[in-house]
Short mmCIF file of C-alpha atoms in Angstrom, two decimals:
data_model
loop_
_atom_site.label_atom_id
_atom_site.label_comp_id
_atom_site.label_asym_id
_atom_site.label_seq_id
_atom_site.Cartn_x
_atom_site.Cartn_y
_atom_site.Cartn_z
CA MET A 1 177.12 101.86 -30.31
CA ASN A 2 176.64 101.06 -33.98
CA PRO A 3 177.07 97.41 -34.95
CA SER A 4 180.50 96.53 -36.35
CA TYR A 5 181.00 95.01 -39.79
CA LYS A 6 181.49 91.65 -38.09
CA ASP A 7 178.12 91.98 -36.32
CA ILE A 8 176.41 93.02 -39.55
CA ILE A 9 177.81 90.01 -41.43
CA TYR A 10 176.91 87.77 -38.48
CA GLU A 11 173.29 88.96 -38.68
CA LEU A 12 173.26 88.36 -42.44
CA MET A 13 174.59 84.83 -42.20
CA GLU A 14 172.52 83.68 -39.25
CA PRO A 15 168.86 82.69 -39.81
CA TYR A 16 166.72 85.82 -40.03
CA GLN A 17 165.64 86.93 -36.53
CA GLY A 18 163.69 90.05 -37.43
CA ARG A 19 165.46 92.35 -35.00
CA PHE A 20 165.10 96.08 -35.68
CA HIS A 21 168.68 96.38 -36.89
CA SER A 22 168.46 93.08 -38.82
CA SER A 23 168.57 93.70 -42.53
CA PHE A 24 165.86 92.27 -44.75
CA THR A 25 168.83 91.07 -46.78
CA SER A 26 169.31 88.39 -44.10
CA LEU A 27 166.00 86.81 -45.11
CA ILE A 28 166.99 86.97 -48.78
CA VAL A 29 170.32 85.27 -47.94
CA ASP A 30 168.44 82.51 -46.09
CA ILE A 31 166.09 81.90 -49.03
CA PHE A 32 169.01 81.94 -51.49
CA ILE A 33 171.02 79.40 -49.49
CA ILE A 34 167.97 77.14 -49.09
CA PHE A 35 167.42 77.34 -52.86
CA CYS A 36 171.08 76.44 -53.51
CA ILE A 37 170.86 73.45 -51.14
CA LEU A 38 167.78 72.13 -52.95
CA MET A 39 169.24 72.69 -56.42
CA SER A 40 172.59 71.10 -55.53
CA CYS A 41 170.82 67.99 -54.19
CA LEU A 42 168.58 67.89 -57.27
CA LEU A 43 171.69 67.61 -59.45
CA ILE A 44 172.34 64.10 -58.08
CA PRO A 45 169.24 62.36 -59.54
CA LEU A 46 169.42 64.56 -62.65
CA GLY A 47 172.94 63.27 -63.30
CA TYR A 48 171.70 59.67 -63.24
CA TYR A 49 168.64 60.24 -65.45
CA PHE A 50 170.36 62.54 -67.95
CA PRO A 51 173.98 61.30 -68.22
CA ARG A 52 174.68 63.28 -71.38
CA TRP A 53 174.23 66.48 -69.37
CA ASP A 54 176.55 65.28 -66.64
CA PRO A 55 179.45 67.65 -67.54
CA PHE A 56 177.10 70.63 -67.28
CA PHE A 57 175.68 69.37 -63.98
CA TRP A 58 179.23 68.93 -62.68
CA GLN A 59 180.08 72.53 -63.53
CA LEU A 60 177.02 73.62 -61.54
CA GLU A 61 178.13 71.40 -58.67
CA ILE A 62 181.54 73.11 -58.66
CA GLY A 63 179.77 76.47 -58.49
CA PHE A 64 177.63 75.35 -55.56
CA ILE A 65 180.62 73.94 -53.69
CA VAL A 66 182.50 77.23 -54.12
CA LEU A 67 179.45 79.04 -52.74
CA PHE A 68 179.12 76.69 -49.75
CA SER A 69 182.87 76.96 -49.06
CA ILE A 70 182.66 80.76 -49.02
CA GLU A 71 179.65 80.52 -46.69
CA TYR A 72 181.61 78.22 -44.36
CA LEU A 73 184.63 80.55 -44.27
CA ILE A 74 182.47 83.63 -43.63
CA ARG A 75 180.65 81.93 -40.73
CA TRP A 76 184.04 80.91 -39.32
CA ALA A 77 185.38 84.46 -39.63
CA VAL A 78 182.45 86.11 -37.81
CA ALA A 79 182.01 83.40 -35.15
CA SER A 80 182.18 84.61 -31.56
CA ASN A 81 184.92 82.04 -30.87
CA PRO A 82 186.80 81.17 -34.10
CA LEU A 83 189.00 78.60 -32.34
CA THR A 84 186.15 76.33 -31.35
CA TYR A 85 183.80 77.08 -34.25
CA PRO A 86 184.99 74.18 -36.52
CA PHE A 87 183.94 71.74 -33.78
CA THR A 88 180.43 73.13 -33.32
CA PHE A 89 177.41 71.18 -34.55
CA PHE A 90 176.48 73.41 -37.49
CA ALA A 91 180.11 73.86 -38.54
CA ILE A 92 180.52 70.09 -38.79
CA ILE A 93 177.36 69.89 -40.91
CA ASP A 94 178.66 72.66 -43.20
CA PHE A 95 181.95 70.82 -43.58
CA LEU A 96 180.24 67.51 -44.37
CA ALA A 97 178.23 69.34 -47.05
CA ILE A 98 181.36 70.31 -49.00
CA MET A 99 183.70 67.41 -48.13
CA PRO A 100 182.37 64.78 -50.66
CA THR A 101 182.82 67.08 -53.66
CA LEU A 102 186.27 68.17 -52.49
CA LEU A 103 187.29 64.50 -52.33
CA VAL A 104 185.74 63.80 -55.75
CA LEU A 105 187.98 66.52 -57.20
CA HIS A 106 190.88 64.20 -56.28
CA ALA A 107 189.18 61.18 -57.85
CA ASP A 108 192.45 59.96 -59.43
CA PHE A 109 193.41 58.52 -56.07
CA ILE A 110 190.00 56.96 -55.30
CA PHE A 111 188.58 53.59 -56.37
CA LEU A 112 185.55 53.80 -58.69
CA PRO A 113 182.97 52.28 -56.26
CA PHE A 114 184.14 54.65 -53.54
CA PHE A 115 183.96 57.50 -56.06
CA ARG A 116 180.27 56.79 -56.73
CA GLY A 117 179.59 56.56 -53.01
CA LEU A 118 181.17 59.96 -52.45
CA ARG A 119 178.89 61.54 -55.03
CA LEU A 120 175.87 60.17 -53.18
CA LEU A 121 177.25 61.55 -49.93
CA ARG A 122 176.52 65.01 -51.30
CA LEU A 123 173.00 64.43 -50.00
CA LEU A 124 174.46 65.09 -46.55
CA ARG A 125 174.07 68.77 -47.29
CA LEU A 126 170.34 68.30 -46.66
CA LEU A 127 171.39 68.38 -43.00
CA LYS A 128 172.03 72.10 -43.50
CA PHE A 129 168.26 72.54 -43.33
CA ILE A 130 168.53 71.95 -39.58
CA ARG A 131 169.93 75.47 -39.24
CA TYR A 132 166.75 76.85 -40.82
CA ARG A 133 164.30 74.79 -38.77
CA ILE A 134 162.72 77.95 -37.32
CA PHE A 135 162.11 79.26 -40.83
CA PHE A 136 160.41 76.01 -41.93
CA TYR A 137 158.52 75.74 -38.65
CA ARG A 138 157.00 79.20 -39.03
CA LEU A 139 156.32 78.62 -42.72
CA TYR A 140 154.54 75.33 -41.96
CA PHE A 141 152.34 76.80 -39.25
CA GLY A 142 151.67 79.91 -41.31
CA ILE A 143 150.40 77.87 -44.25
CA LYS A 144 148.47 75.47 -42.01
CA ASN A 145 146.76 78.24 -40.06
CA ARG A 146 145.94 80.13 -43.25
CA ALA A 147 144.41 76.97 -44.73
CA SER A 148 142.43 76.37 -41.50
CA ALA A 149 141.10 79.93 -41.55
CA LEU A 150 140.03 79.69 -45.19
CA THR A 151 138.37 76.32 -44.54
CA HIS A 152 136.47 77.71 -41.56
CA HIS A 153 135.40 81.09 -42.95
CA TYR A 154 134.46 79.87 -46.44
CA HIS A 155 132.88 76.55 -45.39
CA LEU A 156 135.35 74.67 -47.58
CA LYS A 157 134.84 71.47 -45.60
CA GLN A 158 131.09 71.46 -46.31
CA LEU A 159 131.61 72.41 -49.96
CA ARG A 160 134.27 69.73 -50.32
CA LEU A 161 131.85 67.14 -48.94
CA LEU A 162 129.10 68.27 -51.33
CA PHE A 163 131.39 68.04 -54.34
CA LEU A 164 132.63 64.62 -53.22
CA VAL A 165 129.08 63.28 -52.92
CA THR A 166 128.25 64.84 -56.31
CA LEU A 167 131.25 63.08 -57.83
CA ILE A 168 130.13 59.74 -56.38
CA PHE A 169 126.58 60.15 -57.74
CA TRP A 170 128.00 61.22 -61.10
CA ILE A 171 130.05 58.04 -61.42
CA ILE A 172 127.25 55.80 -60.13
CA GLY A 173 124.65 57.46 -62.38
CA SER A 174 126.78 57.30 -65.51
CA ASN A 175 127.55 53.61 -65.07
CA LEU A 176 123.97 52.75 -64.05
CA LEU A 177 122.42 54.49 -67.09
CA TYR A 178 125.04 53.01 -69.43
CA PHE A 179 124.40 49.41 -68.36
CA THR A 180 120.60 49.91 -68.20
CA GLU A 181 120.29 51.43 -71.66
CA THR A 182 122.81 49.06 -73.23
CA ARG A 183 120.99 46.03 -71.87
CA LEU A 184 117.40 47.19 -72.60
CA VAL A 185 117.78 49.34 -75.74
CA GLY A 186 121.16 48.69 -77.29
CA ILE A 187 123.19 51.05 -79.44
CA ALA A 188 120.10 53.13 -80.35
CA SER A 189 120.20 54.82 -76.91
CA PRO A 190 122.23 58.06 -76.51
CA TYR A 191 123.60 56.44 -73.32
CA SER A 192 125.08 53.44 -75.14
CA ASN A 193 128.42 55.25 -75.46
CA TYR A 194 130.19 54.91 -72.10
CA TRP A 195 131.94 58.30 -72.02
CA GLN A 196 128.94 60.07 -73.55
CA ALA A 197 126.88 58.78 -70.60
CA TYR A 198 129.17 60.68 -68.24
CA TRP A 199 128.53 63.90 -70.15
CA HIS A 200 124.74 63.45 -70.11
CA ILE A 201 124.61 62.70 -66.35
CA ILE A 202 126.79 65.67 -65.34
CA ILE A 203 124.44 67.94 -67.33
CA VAL A 204 121.47 66.40 -65.51
CA LEU A 205 123.10 66.86 -62.08
CA VAL A 206 124.32 70.41 -62.66
CA SER A 207 121.56 72.04 -64.73
CA GLY A 208 118.66 69.58 -64.71
CA ILE A 209 118.28 70.07 -68.49
CA GLU A 210 119.17 67.37 -71.00
CA ASP A 211 117.58 66.73 -74.40
CA LYS A 212 119.07 63.25 -74.66
CA GLU A 213 116.56 61.35 -72.55
CA PRO A 214 116.86 57.58 -72.04
CA LEU A 215 114.69 55.37 -74.28
CA SER A 216 113.82 52.72 -71.68
CA LEU A 217 111.30 53.24 -68.89
CA LEU A 218 113.78 52.13 -66.22
CA GLY A 219 116.37 54.53 -67.64
CA ARG A 220 113.92 57.42 -67.46
CA ILE A 221 113.10 56.59 -63.84
CA GLU A 222 116.83 56.55 -63.03
CA VAL A 223 117.40 59.91 -64.77
CA SER A 224 114.45 61.41 -62.87
CA PHE A 225 116.03 60.26 -59.59
CA PHE A 226 119.36 61.85 -60.48
CA LEU A 227 117.57 64.99 -61.63
CA ILE A 228 116.05 65.35 -58.14
CA ILE A 229 119.47 64.66 -56.58
CA GLY A 230 121.00 67.38 -58.76
CA ILE A 231 118.34 69.91 -57.72
CA CYS A 232 119.03 69.09 -54.03
CA PHE A 233 122.78 69.54 -54.51
CA ALA A 234 122.30 72.83 -56.34
CA GLY A 235 120.12 74.07 -53.47
CA LEU A 236 122.67 73.00 -50.85
CA VAL A 237 125.56 74.66 -52.69
CA THR A 238 123.53 77.85 -53.15
CA ALA A 239 122.65 77.83 -49.43
CA GLU A 240 126.32 77.45 -48.47
CA LEU A 241 127.38 80.31 -50.77
CA VAL A 242 124.63 82.58 -49.44
CA SER A 243 125.64 81.65 -45.88
CA ILE A 244 129.23 82.64 -46.61
CA LEU A 245 128.17 86.00 -48.07
CA VAL A 246 125.81 86.76 -45.19
CA LYS A 247 128.50 85.82 -42.68
CA LYS A 248 131.03 88.09 -44.41
CA MET A 249 128.56 90.98 -44.40
CA ASN A 250 127.62 90.49 -40.73
CA ARG A 251 131.26 90.34 -39.66
CA SER A 252 132.33 93.32 -41.73
CA GLY A 253 134.31 95.67 -39.50
CA LYS A 254 134.71 93.06 -36.74
CA ILE A 255 137.77 91.11 -35.62
CA GLN A 256 138.24 87.82 -37.43
CA LEU A 257 137.32 84.75 -35.37
CA LYS A 258 139.87 82.03 -34.74
CA ALA A 259 139.35 78.87 -36.76
CA PRO A 260 138.72 75.86 -34.45
CA THR A 261 141.49 73.79 -36.07
CA SER A 262 144.17 76.50 -36.21
CA ARG A 263 147.18 76.17 -33.92
CA LEU A 264 148.94 79.12 -32.35
CA HIS A 265 152.43 79.51 -30.90
CA HIS A 266 154.46 82.36 -29.44
CA HIS A 267 151.30 84.47 -29.52
CA ILE A 268 149.89 86.99 -27.04
CA VAL A 269 146.62 86.09 -25.33
CA ILE A 270 144.33 88.84 -24.01
CA ILE A 271 141.58 87.46 -21.79
CA ALA A 272 138.34 89.39 -21.17
CA PHE A 273 137.06 92.65 -22.60
CA ASN A 274 136.80 96.20 -21.30
CA PRO A 275 137.28 99.68 -22.82
CA HIS A 276 141.04 99.45 -22.20
CA LEU A 277 141.34 96.63 -24.73
CA TYR A 278 141.68 98.86 -27.78
CA ASN A 279 144.52 100.89 -26.29
CA VAL A 280 146.27 97.71 -25.09
CA ILE A 281 146.13 96.27 -28.62
CA LYS A 282 147.32 99.59 -30.04
CA GLN A 283 150.39 99.65 -27.79
CA ILE A 284 151.24 95.97 -28.28
CA SER A 285 150.83 96.22 -32.06
CA ALA A 286 153.01 99.34 -32.15
CA ALA A 287 155.68 97.47 -30.21
CA ILE A 288 155.83 94.14 -32.06
CA LYS A 289 154.76 95.36 -35.52
CA GLY A 290 152.72 92.26 -36.29
CA ARG A 291 155.46 89.74 -35.52
CA ASN A 292 153.25 87.86 -33.05
CA GLN A 293 149.57 87.09 -33.30
CA ILE A 294 147.23 88.56 -30.69
CA LEU A 295 144.30 86.41 -29.56
CA ILE A 296 141.39 87.90 -27.62
CA VAL A 297 139.40 85.42 -25.52
CA SER A 298 136.04 86.79 -24.39
CA ARG A 299 132.32 86.11 -24.30
CA ARG A 300 132.11 89.24 -26.42
CA GLY A 301 134.71 87.94 -28.87
CA ASN A 302 132.31 87.76 -31.81
CA LYS A 303 131.25 91.41 -31.39
CA ILE A 304 134.59 93.24 -31.05
CA ASN A 305 135.03 95.91 -33.71
CA ILE A 306 138.25 96.69 -35.57
CA ALA A 307 139.57 100.07 -34.48
CA ASP A 308 142.38 100.35 -37.05
CA PRO A 309 142.71 97.78 -39.89
CA ARG A 310 146.48 98.32 -40.06
CA GLN A 311 146.94 97.34 -36.41
CA TYR A 312 144.47 94.44 -36.46
CA LYS A 313 145.92 92.38 -39.31
CA LYS A 314 147.20 89.72 -36.89
CA VAL A 315 144.52 90.13 -34.22
CA ILE A 316 141.93 87.35 -33.93
CA ALA A 317 139.22 86.58 -31.39
CA LEU A 318 137.97 83.43 -29.68
CA TYR A 319 134.36 83.50 -28.56
CA GLY A 320 133.67 81.78 -25.24
CA ASP A 321 133.92 81.89 -21.46
CA PRO A 322 137.59 82.25 -20.42
CA LEU A 323 136.88 80.11 -17.35
CA ASN A 324 135.93 77.19 -19.58
CA ARG A 325 138.91 74.85 -19.96
CA THR A 326 137.81 73.87 -23.47
CA VAL A 327 137.95 77.52 -24.52
CA LEU A 328 141.38 78.03 -22.91
CA LYS A 329 142.64 74.89 -24.64
CA GLN A 330 141.51 76.40 -27.96
CA ALA A 331 143.54 79.51 -27.07
CA TRP A 332 146.75 77.42 -26.95
CA ILE A 333 147.86 79.13 -23.75
CA ASN A 334 150.47 76.41 -23.24
CA LYS A 335 152.25 77.80 -26.35
CA ALA A 336 151.69 81.51 -25.61
CA SER A 337 154.52 83.97 -25.02
CA ARG A 338 152.46 86.41 -22.95
CA VAL A 339 149.04 86.41 -21.29
CA VAL A 340 147.14 89.59 -20.39
CA ILE A 341 144.01 89.36 -18.23
CA LEU A 342 141.84 92.45 -18.21
CA SER A 343 139.21 93.30 -15.64
CA SER A 344 136.00 92.30 -17.40
CA ASP A 345 132.98 94.60 -17.58
CA ILE A 346 130.57 92.10 -19.18
CA ASP A 347 128.21 92.39 -16.22
CA GLN A 348 127.91 96.07 -15.29
CA ASN A 349 126.24 95.16 -11.97
CA ASP A 350 129.37 93.41 -10.63
CA THR A 351 131.29 95.22 -7.90
CA SER A 352 135.01 95.86 -8.17
CA SER A 353 135.74 92.97 -5.77
CA GLU A 354 133.61 90.59 -7.83
CA ARG A 355 135.45 91.60 -10.99
CA ASP A 356 138.78 91.03 -9.26
CA ASN A 357 137.62 87.59 -8.13
CA GLN A 358 136.77 86.78 -11.73
CA SER A 359 140.22 87.99 -12.85
CA LEU A 360 141.98 85.89 -10.21
CA MET A 361 140.02 82.78 -11.23
CA LYS A 362 141.00 83.38 -14.85
CA THR A 363 144.61 83.78 -13.73
CA ILE A 364 144.56 80.43 -11.94
CA ALA A 365 142.87 78.78 -14.93
CA ALA A 366 145.51 80.15 -17.34
CA LEU A 367 148.39 79.16 -15.03
CA SER A 368 147.05 75.60 -14.96
CA PHE A 369 147.84 75.41 -18.69
CA ASN A 370 151.16 77.28 -18.63
CA PRO A 371 152.67 77.89 -15.16
CA THR A 372 155.78 79.65 -16.57
CA VAL A 373 154.15 82.10 -18.98
CA ASN A 374 154.71 85.83 -18.44
CA MET A 375 151.34 87.07 -17.25
CA THR A 376 149.94 90.53 -16.55
CA VAL A 377 146.64 90.88 -14.68
CA GLU A 378 144.53 94.01 -14.21
CA LEU A 379 142.79 94.43 -10.85
CA GLN A 380 140.33 97.04 -9.62
CA THR A 381 141.19 97.29 -5.91
CA THR A 382 144.36 97.08 -3.84
CA ASP A 383 142.58 94.79 -1.36
CA SER A 384 142.67 92.02 -3.97
CA LEU A 385 146.47 92.09 -3.93
CA ARG A 386 146.36 90.17 -0.62
CA TYR A 387 145.10 87.11 -2.50
CA ALA A 388 147.17 87.85 -5.59
CA SER A 389 150.40 87.66 -3.59
CA GLN A 390 150.04 83.87 -3.53
CA LEU A 391 150.51 83.76 -7.31
CA ALA A 392 154.26 84.27 -7.64
CA GLY A 393 155.68 85.63 -10.87
CA VAL A 394 152.43 87.26 -12.05
CA ASN A 395 152.42 91.01 -12.71
CA PHE A 396 149.36 92.53 -11.04
CA ILE A 397 148.37 96.06 -11.98
CA VAL A 398 145.87 98.23 -10.09
CA SER A 399 145.40 101.15 -12.44
CA ARG A 400 143.86 103.39 -9.76
CA GLU A 401 146.87 102.84 -7.50
CA TYR A 402 149.25 103.83 -10.30
CA GLY A 403 147.19 106.94 -10.96
CA GLU A 404 147.33 107.95 -7.30
CA ARG A 405 151.11 107.55 -7.19
CA LEU A 406 151.52 109.49 -10.41
CA ILE A 407 149.48 112.34 -8.97
CA GLY A 408 151.85 112.45 -5.99
CA GLN A 409 154.85 112.51 -8.33
CA ALA A 410 153.29 115.28 -10.43
CA VAL A 411 152.67 117.42 -7.34
CA MET A 412 156.36 117.29 -6.40
CA ASN A 413 157.69 117.36 -9.98
CA PRO A 414 155.39 119.17 -12.41
CA GLY A 415 155.62 117.72 -15.92
CA VAL A 416 156.78 114.29 -14.75
CA THR A 417 153.63 112.80 -16.30
CA GLU A 418 155.09 113.48 -19.74
CA ILE A 419 158.13 111.35 -18.84
CA TYR A 420 155.95 108.45 -17.70
CA THR A 421 153.77 108.81 -20.78
CA SER A 422 156.81 108.61 -23.04
CA LEU A 423 158.14 105.50 -21.30
CA MET A 424 154.76 103.79 -21.38
CA THR A 425 153.97 104.60 -25.03
CA TYR A 426 155.39 102.81 -28.06
CA THR A 427 156.08 105.22 -30.89
CA ASP A 428 158.72 105.42 -33.61
CA ASP A 429 160.84 107.77 -31.47
CA SER A 430 160.22 106.55 -27.90
CA SER A 431 162.48 104.51 -25.65
CA GLU A 432 161.63 101.62 -23.35
CA PHE A 433 163.11 99.60 -20.50
CA TYR A 434 165.18 96.56 -21.48
CA LEU A 435 166.76 93.83 -19.37
CA ILE A 436 170.08 92.47 -20.62
CA PRO A 437 172.56 90.04 -19.08
CA VAL A 438 175.64 91.61 -17.56
CA PRO A 439 178.37 91.72 -20.24
CA GLU A 440 181.36 89.52 -19.41
CA GLU A 441 183.70 92.51 -19.18
CA LEU A 442 181.51 94.03 -16.43
CA ILE A 443 181.18 90.95 -14.19
CA GLY A 444 182.84 91.77 -10.87
CA LYS A 445 182.65 95.52 -11.57
CA THR A 446 180.57 97.98 -9.59
CA LEU A 447 177.35 99.50 -10.85
CA LYS A 448 179.11 102.89 -10.90
CA GLN A 449 181.86 101.48 -13.14
CA ALA A 450 179.22 99.98 -15.44
CA GLN A 451 177.50 103.36 -15.73
CA LEU A 452 180.80 105.02 -16.66
CA PHE A 453 181.52 102.21 -19.14
CA PHE A 454 178.22 102.80 -20.95
CA LEU A 455 178.72 106.56 -20.96
CA ASP A 456 181.77 106.03 -23.18
CA LEU A 457 179.66 104.25 -25.82
CA ASP A 458 178.37 107.34 -27.60
CA GLU A 459 177.28 105.66 -30.85
CA GLU A 460 174.16 104.02 -29.36
CA SER A 461 171.69 105.80 -27.09
CA PHE A 462 170.92 103.98 -23.86
CA ILE A 463 171.12 104.70 -20.15
CA LEU A 464 171.89 102.24 -17.34
CA VAL A 465 169.36 102.97 -14.61
CA GLY A 466 169.32 99.92 -12.37
CA ILE A 467 169.81 96.24 -11.72
CA ASP A 468 167.60 93.16 -11.61
CA ARG A 469 168.66 90.53 -9.10
CA SER A 470 165.46 88.49 -9.10
CA PRO A 471 165.61 84.77 -8.26
CA LYS A 472 165.60 82.52 -11.32
CA ASP A 473 162.34 80.90 -10.29
CA PHE A 474 160.63 84.26 -9.68
CA PRO A 475 161.78 86.66 -12.43
CA GLY A 476 160.81 90.31 -12.26
CA THR A 477 160.47 90.44 -8.47
CA ASN A 478 163.64 92.27 -7.32
CA PHE A 479 164.29 95.47 -9.26
CA LYS A 480 166.31 98.40 -8.03
CA LEU A 481 166.49 101.68 -9.94
CA ASN A 482 169.58 103.72 -9.09
CA PRO A 483 170.08 101.92 -5.72
CA VAL A 484 171.40 104.15 -2.96
CA SER A 485 171.41 101.86 0.10
CA ASP A 486 172.88 98.50 1.02
CA GLU A 487 169.53 96.74 1.46
CA ASN A 488 169.02 93.40 -0.27
CA GLY A 489 172.67 93.12 -1.16
CA PHE A 490 172.96 96.50 -2.87
CA ALA A 491 175.48 99.13 -1.89
CA SER A 492 175.74 102.02 -4.31
CA PRO A 493 178.07 103.13 -5.77
CA GLY A 494 179.81 99.87 -4.93
CA VAL A 495 177.24 97.32 -6.14
CA ILE A 496 179.23 94.35 -7.40
CA LEU A 497 177.69 92.94 -10.58
CA GLU A 498 177.32 89.18 -10.75
CA LYS A 499 176.84 86.83 -13.70
CA ARG A 500 173.26 86.07 -12.64
CA ASP A 501 172.27 89.76 -12.66
CA ASN A 502 170.45 91.65 -15.39
CA LEU A 503 171.01 95.31 -16.15
CA ILE A 504 168.05 97.67 -16.60
CA LEU A 505 168.55 100.01 -19.55
CA ILE A 506 166.43 102.74 -21.11
CA ALA A 507 166.97 102.36 -24.84
CA TYR A 508 165.20 102.69 -28.16
CA GLU A 509 165.94 99.09 -29.19
CA PHE A 510 167.45 95.98 -27.69
CA PRO A 511 171.19 96.89 -27.55
CA THR A 512 173.23 95.48 -30.41
CA PHE A 513 176.14 94.44 -28.18
CA ALA A 514 173.85 92.08 -26.23
CA ARG A 515 173.38 89.06 -28.46
CA MET A 516 170.12 87.27 -27.81
CA ASP A 517 169.90 83.74 -26.55
CA LYS A 518 168.42 81.87 -29.53
CA ASP A 519 166.69 79.43 -27.21
CA ASP A 520 164.92 82.33 -25.47
CA LEU A 521 163.97 83.82 -28.84
CA TRP A 522 162.74 80.46 -30.16
CA LYS A 523 160.63 79.76 -27.07
CA GLY A 524 159.12 83.24 -27.07
CA ARG A 525 160.73 84.44 -23.83
CA ILE A 526 161.94 87.49 -25.77
CA LEU A 527 159.52 89.56 -27.82
CA LEU A 528 161.18 91.76 -30.42
CA ARG A 529 160.02 95.34 -30.65
CA HIS A 530 160.10 95.47 -34.47
#
């Protein structure tokens, strides 16, 4: 079903989540409100420093308070529970943001000291920034990681150190030549002017050419020393610049390497390399549209080519052995949303069992950093699943086994491969499986009643195909598609839906009627398709 006007306004007023049906206007609203909060708080010190403009500042304050009051009323109107909304945390903060000015408007009944205190209380509206903590968190890490990448790839740390040492020698040289020439020669020396000495020394350090030589022997020795220092610095800077250019040329067409100091969060980690990697990245990039970074950890990480620049804008690589804990720590697996472990083909002489053993060791190593992360592991043989069964909650995929089953399906149902291909491919017009909590109105209903309920919602295309009743500690372990027997608590068509269940839908996008848990979204448990 199409979102109602209330849902649309709710999406606009809430911090931008980036869902497919979220309007970009939501981000603009967030930025506008943040700007108004900053400007309204800036009026307080401006009123003290420029009292003659106070009437104008007060008119602006009235405008801001009208805006914040409208914002408060709109949030109240679209709240899921309007009766309890005024007592929620953010509603109280919004009210405190407008209350001081509303009281000041009735200043005739307020003592002057209390009046001044109320005007200062307008700073409470800074608490409104708490609502936009995700926005600031992402902005902070985005800027920090960008700065780390620039520092690493352009050797800014080394260049900064060279310029700092040059500055120190410049100051020392200028003062040394000034005092030497002043003491030994006097005002006849071109270095007898303090600030002119700075100019002469910087020319010596940078170009090594200066026609204003010192007149004393000691001064000439000192200038010769700084001339040699300048030549050394020029050579070091030139070497760094050439190194940067050579590095850029050598890495042209290859995936950008992760900066050692950059921090990642809510990213997707792909461990190991094989020919499937490029298609995996293609599908993941098509699904998330660059919302999450993709990190490849492999001993071949510095040699992986870019297949499509548009899909690899947020793909980076980490060079190293995935079994090395230092390398995995650099991958920030403890902050990752998903981990994919491919069957490595670094050593072509390894047997399938040896590759599976390597994959299982990498799985254990990754789980030691983040035991609760959603992990998918590729194996070569079904025999390895005997050992894999001890790792609960991990999705193990044996591609050959899936191929064999698909062949059997295709024999009985010609053309079924196209259906599987559509479900397993992310395109602009394909649908995928989604798990959503059971809506409150369907708790206690049968699966058959839920299917009929969804059939009546013509505005949005989705199909209820099954139920997930997996234990909380082991998600994704008890799926039933169109259950027809009473095994494991199912009895179709009379399956009774419980609050702990999840429904399995085939849909183009996460259904609009199922509001996301912000905590799940914040912690990366939910990855948005677009």
